[in-house]
Tab-separated table of N, CA and C in Angstrom:
chain	number	residue	atom	x	y	z
X	1024	MET	N	27.514	-1.696	3.771
X	1024	MET	CA	27.605	-2.037	5.118
X	1024	MET	C	26.109	-1.485	6.227
X	1025	ILE	N	25.525	-2.536	6.531
X	1025	ILE	CA	24.360	-3.305	6.736
X	1025	ILE	C	24.512	-2.688	8.864
X	1026	PHE	N	25.693	-2.888	9.246
X	1026	PHE	CA	25.481	-2.703	10.507
X	1026	PHE	C	27.277	-2.686	10.505
X	1027	LYS	N	27.035	-2.690	12.236
X	1027	LYS	CA	28.333	-1.307	12.571
X	1027	LYS	C	29.491	-2.475	12.687
X	1028	LEU	N	29.365	-3.523	13.440
X	1028	LEU	CA	30.211	-5.274	13.270
X	1028	LEU	C	29.070	-5.669	13.884
X	1029	VAL	N	29.801	-6.612	13.354
X	1029	VAL	CA	29.087	-8.707	13.513
X	1029	VAL	C	29.801	-8.684	14.674
X	1030	GLY	N	28.891	-9.461	15.654
X	1030	GLY	CA	29.810	-9.972	16.905
X	1030	GLY	C	29.467	-10.786	16.625
X	1031	ASP	N	29.860	-12.227	18.005
X	1031	ASP	CA	29.202	-13.326	17.900
X	1031	ASP	C	29.709	-13.577	19.790
X	1032	GLY	N	28.257	-12.631	20.280
X	1032	GLY	CA	28.108	-12.842	21.874
X	1032	GLY	C	28.294	-12.173	22.106
X	1033	ARG	N	27.065	-11.930	23.546
X	1033	ARG	CA	26.615	-10.624	24.365
X	1033	ARG	C	28.328	-10.687	25.354
X	1034	PRO	N	28.693	-9.787	24.826
X	1034	PRO	CA	29.976	-8.853	26.227
X	1034	PRO	C	29.359	-8.230	27.000
X	1035	TYR	N	27.891	-7.600	26.889
X	1035	TYR	CA	27.420	-6.881	28.685
X	1035	TYR	C	27.448	-7.646	29.390
X	1036	PRO	N	26.807	-6.878	30.492
X	1036	PRO	CA	26.408	-8.305	31.445
X	1036	PRO	C	24.466	-8.109	31.859
X	1037	GLU	N	24.900	-9.247	32.028
X	1037	GLU	CA	22.796	-10.251	32.498
X	1037	GLU	C	22.346	-9.260	32.950
X	1038	HIS	N	20.989	-8.889	31.646
X	1038	HIS	CA	20.331	-8.099	32.127
X	1038	HIS	C	19.079	-8.476	33.565
X	1039	GLY	N	19.042	-10.176	33.031
X	1039	GLY	CA	17.613	-10.471	33.295
X	1039	GLY	C	16.235	-9.803	33.017
X	1040	LEU	N	15.895	-9.514	31.816
X	1040	LEU	CA	14.530	-8.419	31.628
X	1040	LEU	C	13.995	-9.898	31.247
X	1041	THR	N	12.528	-10.085	31.734
X	1041	THR	CA	11.926	-10.686	31.124
X	1041	THR	C	10.984	-10.170	30.030
X	1042	ASN	N	10.006	-11.055	28.805
X	1042	ASN	CA	9.821	-10.539	28.142
X	1042	ASN	C	8.744	-9.070	28.206
X	1043	ARG	N	8.333	-9.215	28.997
X	1043	ARG	CA	7.090	-8.493	29.978
X	1043	ARG	C	7.225	-7.329	29.807
X	1044	GLU	N	8.912	-7.120	31.024
X	1044	GLU	CA	9.749	-5.985	31.188
X	1044	GLU	C	10.349	-5.470	30.089
X	1045	TRP	N	10.277	-6.409	28.727
X	1045	TRP	CA	10.996	-5.851	27.934
X	1045	TRP	C	10.302	-4.618	26.914
X	1046	ALA	N	8.591	-5.277	27.229
X	1046	ALA	CA	7.339	-4.570	26.674
X	1046	ALA	C	7.350	-3.052	27.137
X	1047	GLN	N	7.705	-2.666	28.550
X	1047	GLN	CA	7.916	-1.903	28.982
X	1047	GLN	C	8.347	-0.876	28.024
X	1048	ILE	N	9.308	-0.999	27.279
X	1048	ILE	CA	10.207	0.184	26.891
X	1048	ILE	C	9.672	0.230	26.332
X	1049	PRO	N	8.942	2.006	25.215
X	1049	PRO	CA	8.365	2.482	24.355
X	1049	PRO	C	9.588	1.981	23.446
X	1050	PRO	N	9.392	1.748	22.275
X	1050	PRO	CA	10.064	1.172	21.410
X	1050	PRO	C	10.287	3.396	20.380
X	1051	ARG	N	12.016	3.019	19.903
X	1051	ARG	CA	12.497	4.057	19.555
X	1051	ARG	C	13.431	4.331	18.835
X	1052	GLN	N	14.226	5.367	17.277
X	1052	GLN	CA	14.309	4.809	16.099
X	1052	GLN	C	15.992	4.800	16.294
X	1053	VAL	N	16.164	3.702	15.165
X	1053	VAL	CA	18.204	2.795	16.201
X	1053	VAL	C	18.335	3.074	14.312
X	1054	ARG	N	19.670	3.969	14.043
X	1054	ARG	CA	20.234	3.700	12.790
X	1054	ARG	C	20.776	2.507	12.868
X	1055	LEU	N	20.380	1.127	11.502
X	1055	LEU	CA	21.089	0.351	11.512
X	1055	LEU	C	22.281	0.102	11.910
X	1056	ASP	N	23.028	1.415	10.886
X	1056	ASP	CA	23.898	1.649	11.067
X	1056	ASP	C	25.200	1.622	12.217
X	1057	SER	N	23.914	1.880	13.973
X	1057	SER	CA	24.696	1.957	14.579
X	1057	SER	C	24.988	0.758	15.722
X	1058	LEU	N	24.620	-0.395	15.044
X	1058	LEU	CA	24.190	-1.841	15.633
X	1058	LEU	C	25.452	-2.965	15.390
X	1059	ILE	N	25.253	-2.629	16.410
X	1059	ILE	CA	26.429	-4.182	16.918
X	1059	ILE	C	25.924	-5.656	17.018
X	1060	THR	N	25.999	-7.051	16.052
X	1060	THR	CA	24.802	-8.193	16.015
X	1060	THR	C	25.605	-8.763	17.763
X	1061	THR	N	24.693	-9.587	18.410
X	1061	THR	CA	25.456	-10.379	19.493
X	1061	THR	C	24.527	-11.908	18.532
X	1062	LYS	N	24.824	-11.844	17.007
X	1062	LYS	CA	24.460	-12.983	16.789
X	1062	LYS	C	25.736	-12.850	15.548
X	1063	ALA	N	26.375	-13.840	14.878
X	1063	ALA	CA	26.872	-14.025	13.723
X	1063	ALA	C	26.062	-14.956	12.998
X	1064	MET	N	25.248	-15.331	12.749
X	1064	MET	CA	24.397	-16.703	12.383
X	1064	MET	C	23.110	-16.740	12.466
X	1065	LEU	N	22.410	-16.102	10.929
X	1065	LEU	CA	20.604	-16.375	11.253
X	1065	LEU	C	20.347	-17.699	10.709
X	1066	ASP	N	18.850	-18.140	10.414
X	1066	ASP	CA	18.769	-19.090	9.852
X	1066	ASP	C	17.458	-18.166	8.828
X	1067	LEU	N	17.987	-19.000	7.705
X	1067	LEU	CA	17.418	-18.653	6.732
X	1067	LEU	C	15.441	-19.112	7.153
X	1068	HIS	N	14.795	-19.311	7.590
X	1068	HIS	CA	13.950	-20.068	7.588
X	1068	HIS	C	13.138	-18.662	8.698
X	1069	SER	N	14.447	-18.279	9.640
X	1069	SER	CA	13.753	-16.805	10.422
X	1069	SER	C	13.402	-16.005	9.388
X	1070	LEU	N	13.643	-15.775	8.671
X	1070	LEU	CA	14.140	-14.451	8.341
X	1070	LEU	C	12.724	-14.237	7.319
X	1071	LEU	N	12.830	-15.567	6.397
X	1071	LEU	CA	11.794	-15.704	5.138
X	1071	LEU	C	10.283	-15.702	5.476
X	1072	ALA	N	10.225	-16.718	7.177
X	1072	ALA	CA	8.922	-17.043	7.441
X	1072	ALA	C	7.487	-15.563	7.464
X	1073	ALA	N	6.813	-15.489	6.870
X	1073	ALA	CA	5.899	-15.530	6.604
X	1073	ALA	C	5.350	-14.605	8.137
X	1074	ASP	N	5.617	-15.627	8.762
X	1074	ASP	CA	5.026	-15.092	10.754
X	1074	ASP	C	5.691	-15.254	11.462
X	1075	SER	N	7.014	-14.637	11.174
X	1075	SER	CA	8.430	-14.788	11.979
X	1075	SER	C	8.338	-13.233	13.178
X	1076	THR	N	7.392	-12.210	12.996
X	1076	THR	CA	6.571	-12.414	13.805
X	1076	THR	C	5.837	-11.890	14.725
X	1077	PHE	N	5.043	-13.251	14.584
X	1077	PHE	CA	3.006	-13.422	15.183
X	1077	PHE	C	3.612	-13.908	16.536
X	1078	TYR	N	5.498	-13.873	16.928
X	1078	TYR	CA	5.146	-15.075	18.133
X	1078	TYR	C	5.612	-14.403	19.060
X	1079	GLY	N	6.439	-13.207	18.640
X	1079	GLY	CA	7.431	-12.592	19.582
X	1079	GLY	C	6.873	-10.995	19.718
X	1080	ASP	N	8.353	-9.858	20.186
X	1080	ASP	CA	8.102	-8.520	20.178
X	1080	ASP	C	7.941	-7.872	18.577
X	1081	LEU	N	6.353	-7.130	18.400
X	1081	LEU	CA	7.183	-6.467	16.764
X	1081	LEU	C	8.354	-5.754	17.090
X	1082	PHE	N	9.136	-5.570	18.145
X	1082	PHE	CA	10.037	-4.242	17.988
X	1082	PHE	C	11.028	-5.407	18.706
X	1083	PRO	N	12.202	-5.189	17.807
X	1083	PRO	CA	14.064	-5.842	18.148
X	1083	PRO	C	14.245	-5.452	19.344
X	1084	HIS	N	14.885	-6.100	20.919
X	1084	HIS	CA	15.514	-5.635	21.478
X	1084	HIS	C	17.347	-5.601	21.071
X	1085	VAL	N	17.292	-4.288	21.803
X	1085	VAL	CA	18.943	-3.346	21.726
X	1085	VAL	C	19.593	-2.848	23.320
X	1086	VAL	N	20.558	-3.495	23.589
X	1086	VAL	CA	21.511	-2.932	24.744
X	1086	VAL	C	21.614	-1.994	24.428
X	1087	GLN	N	21.868	-1.487	25.148
X	1087	GLN	CA	23.182	-0.116	25.459
X	1087	GLN	C	24.348	0.050	26.221
X	1088	TRP	N	25.154	-0.643	25.618
X	1088	TRP	CA	26.321	-0.573	27.676
X	1088	TRP	C	27.287	0.460	26.621
X	1089	ARG	N	27.892	0.346	27.390
X	1089	ARG	CA	29.365	1.530	26.800
X	1089	ARG	C	29.673	2.112	25.960
X	1090	GLY	N	28.543	2.978	25.503
X	1090	GLY	CA	29.074	3.469	24.510
X	1090	GLY	C	27.756	2.685	23.057
X	1091	GLU	N	27.752	1.760	23.617
X	1091	GLU	CA	27.772	0.714	21.838
X	1091	GLU	C	26.461	0.303	22.189
X	1092	LEU	N	25.961	0.106	20.906
X	1092	LEU	CA	24.258	-0.487	21.257
X	1092	LEU	C	24.173	-1.902	20.518
X	1093	TYR	N	23.939	-2.736	20.771
X	1093	TYR	CA	23.833	-4.357	20.909
X	1093	TYR	C	22.878	-4.898	20.479
X	1094	LEU	N	22.373	-5.633	19.364
X	1094	LEU	CA	20.980	-6.291	18.723
X	1094	LEU	C	21.377	-7.253	18.966
X	1095	GLU	N	20.477	-7.393	20.536
X	1095	GLU	CA	20.254	-9.118	21.143
X	1095	GLU	C	19.052	-9.540	20.484
X	1096	ASP	N	18.101	-8.973	20.463
X	1096	ASP	CA	17.065	-10.116	19.438
X	1096	ASP	C	16.457	-9.106	18.066
X	1097	GLY	N	16.057	-9.553	17.640
X	1097	GLY	CA	15.636	-9.128	16.521
X	1097	GLY	C	16.317	-8.966	14.678
X	1098	LEU	N	17.152	-9.846	14.942
X	1098	LEU	CA	18.032	-9.832	14.149
X	1098	LEU	C	17.473	-10.080	12.182
X	1099	HIS	N	16.209	-10.768	12.387
X	1099	HIS	CA	15.218	-11.629	11.243
X	1099	HIS	C	14.942	-10.232	10.463
X	1100	ARG	N	14.050	-9.170	11.820
X	1100	ARG	CA	14.118	-8.000	11.877
X	1100	ARG	C	14.755	-7.218	11.517
X	1101	ALA	N	16.061	-6.771	11.592
X	1101	ALA	CA	16.906	-5.416	11.321
X	1101	ALA	C	17.599	-6.044	9.838
X	1102	LEU	N	17.429	-7.290	9.625
X	1102	LEU	CA	17.772	-7.644	8.327
X	1102	LEU	C	16.397	-7.280	6.734
X	1103	ARG	N	15.969	-7.688	7.203
X	1103	ARG	CA	14.131	-6.979	6.524
X	1103	ARG	C	14.381	-5.783	6.092
X	1104	ALA	N	14.230	-5.037	7.492
X	1104	ALA	CA	14.656	-3.786	7.074
X	1104	ALA	C	16.184	-3.516	5.883
X	1105	ALA	N	16.704	-3.879	5.854
X	1105	ALA	CA	18.103	-3.109	5.748
X	1105	ALA	C	17.312	-3.760	3.686
X	1106	LEU	N	16.776	-4.538	3.698
X	1106	LEU	CA	16.757	-5.290	2.204
X	1106	LEU	C	15.287	-4.528	1.769
X	1107	HIS	N	14.815	-3.365	1.984
X	1107	HIS	CA	14.231	-3.002	2.113
X	1107	HIS	C	13.868	-1.199	1.712
X	1108	GLN	N	15.912	-1.189	2.161
X	1108	GLN	CA	16.330	0.146	1.406
X	1108	GLN	C	16.321	0.525	2.639
X	1109	ARG	N	15.855	0.461	4.152
X	1109	ARG	CA	15.644	0.955	4.801
X	1109	ARG	C	16.861	1.348	6.285
X	1110	SER	N	17.392	2.770	6.840
X	1110	SER	CA	18.269	2.347	7.764
X	1110	SER	C	18.302	2.806	9.094
X	1111	ILE	N	17.412	2.623	8.992
X	1111	ILE	CA	16.668	3.233	10.320
X	1111	ILE	C	15.413	1.551	10.771
X	1112	LEU	N	15.752	1.718	12.067
X	1112	LEU	CA	14.827	0.656	12.315
X	1112	LEU	C	14.287	0.949	13.982
X	1113	HIS	N	13.023	0.919	14.418
X	1113	HIS	CA	11.857	1.161	15.473
X	1113	HIS	C	12.191	0.282	16.245
X	1114	ALA	N	13.064	-0.238	17.701
X	1114	ALA	CA	13.701	-1.028	18.181
X	1114	ALA	C	13.075	-0.085	20.198
X	1115	ARG	N	13.692	-0.864	20.735
X	1115	ARG	CA	13.496	-1.552	22.049
X	1115	ARG	C	14.570	-1.173	22.939
X	1116	VAL	N	14.888	0.179	23.415
X	1116	VAL	CA	16.458	-0.180	23.633
X	1116	VAL	C	16.474	0.185	25.154
X	1117	LEU	N	17.261	-0.711	26.228
X	1117	LEU	CA	17.969	-1.252	26.837
X	1117	LEU	C	18.786	-0.277	27.915
X	1118	ASP	N	19.369	0.706	28.487
X	1118	ASP	CA	20.846	1.445	28.540
X	1118	ASP	C	21.294	0.744	29.956
X	1119	LEU	N	21.908	-0.451	29.762
X	1119	LEU	CA	22.550	-0.970	30.733
X	1119	LEU	C	23.374	0.217	31.887
X	1120	PRO	N	23.860	0.280	32.808
X	1120	PRO	CA	24.818	1.121	33.404
X	1120	PRO	C	26.131	0.751	32.841
X	1121	ASN	N	27.183	1.549	32.958
X	1121	ASN	CA	29.028	0.457	32.548
X	1121	ASN	C	28.749	0.251	33.992
């Protein structure tokens, strides 16, 4: 099992963070098997592109809400980590209040 659950959508409330605000959150280690995805589908072009991290944040965005960790952005990075036999990912984690 790679992820805790494959979800489709964001069950948590809108947080409104901009990319600049996300960049202020220091990355931390997160276990892949503790993440719930917010996308059920991934474009293979995104996964296999050599420059997939060139234009965005180097770290995936995770939202912690009601005790769960939701992978909001960076599914292709998480899958790449899994393909390389890694169980831990460095991600920016936003802790939303319940």
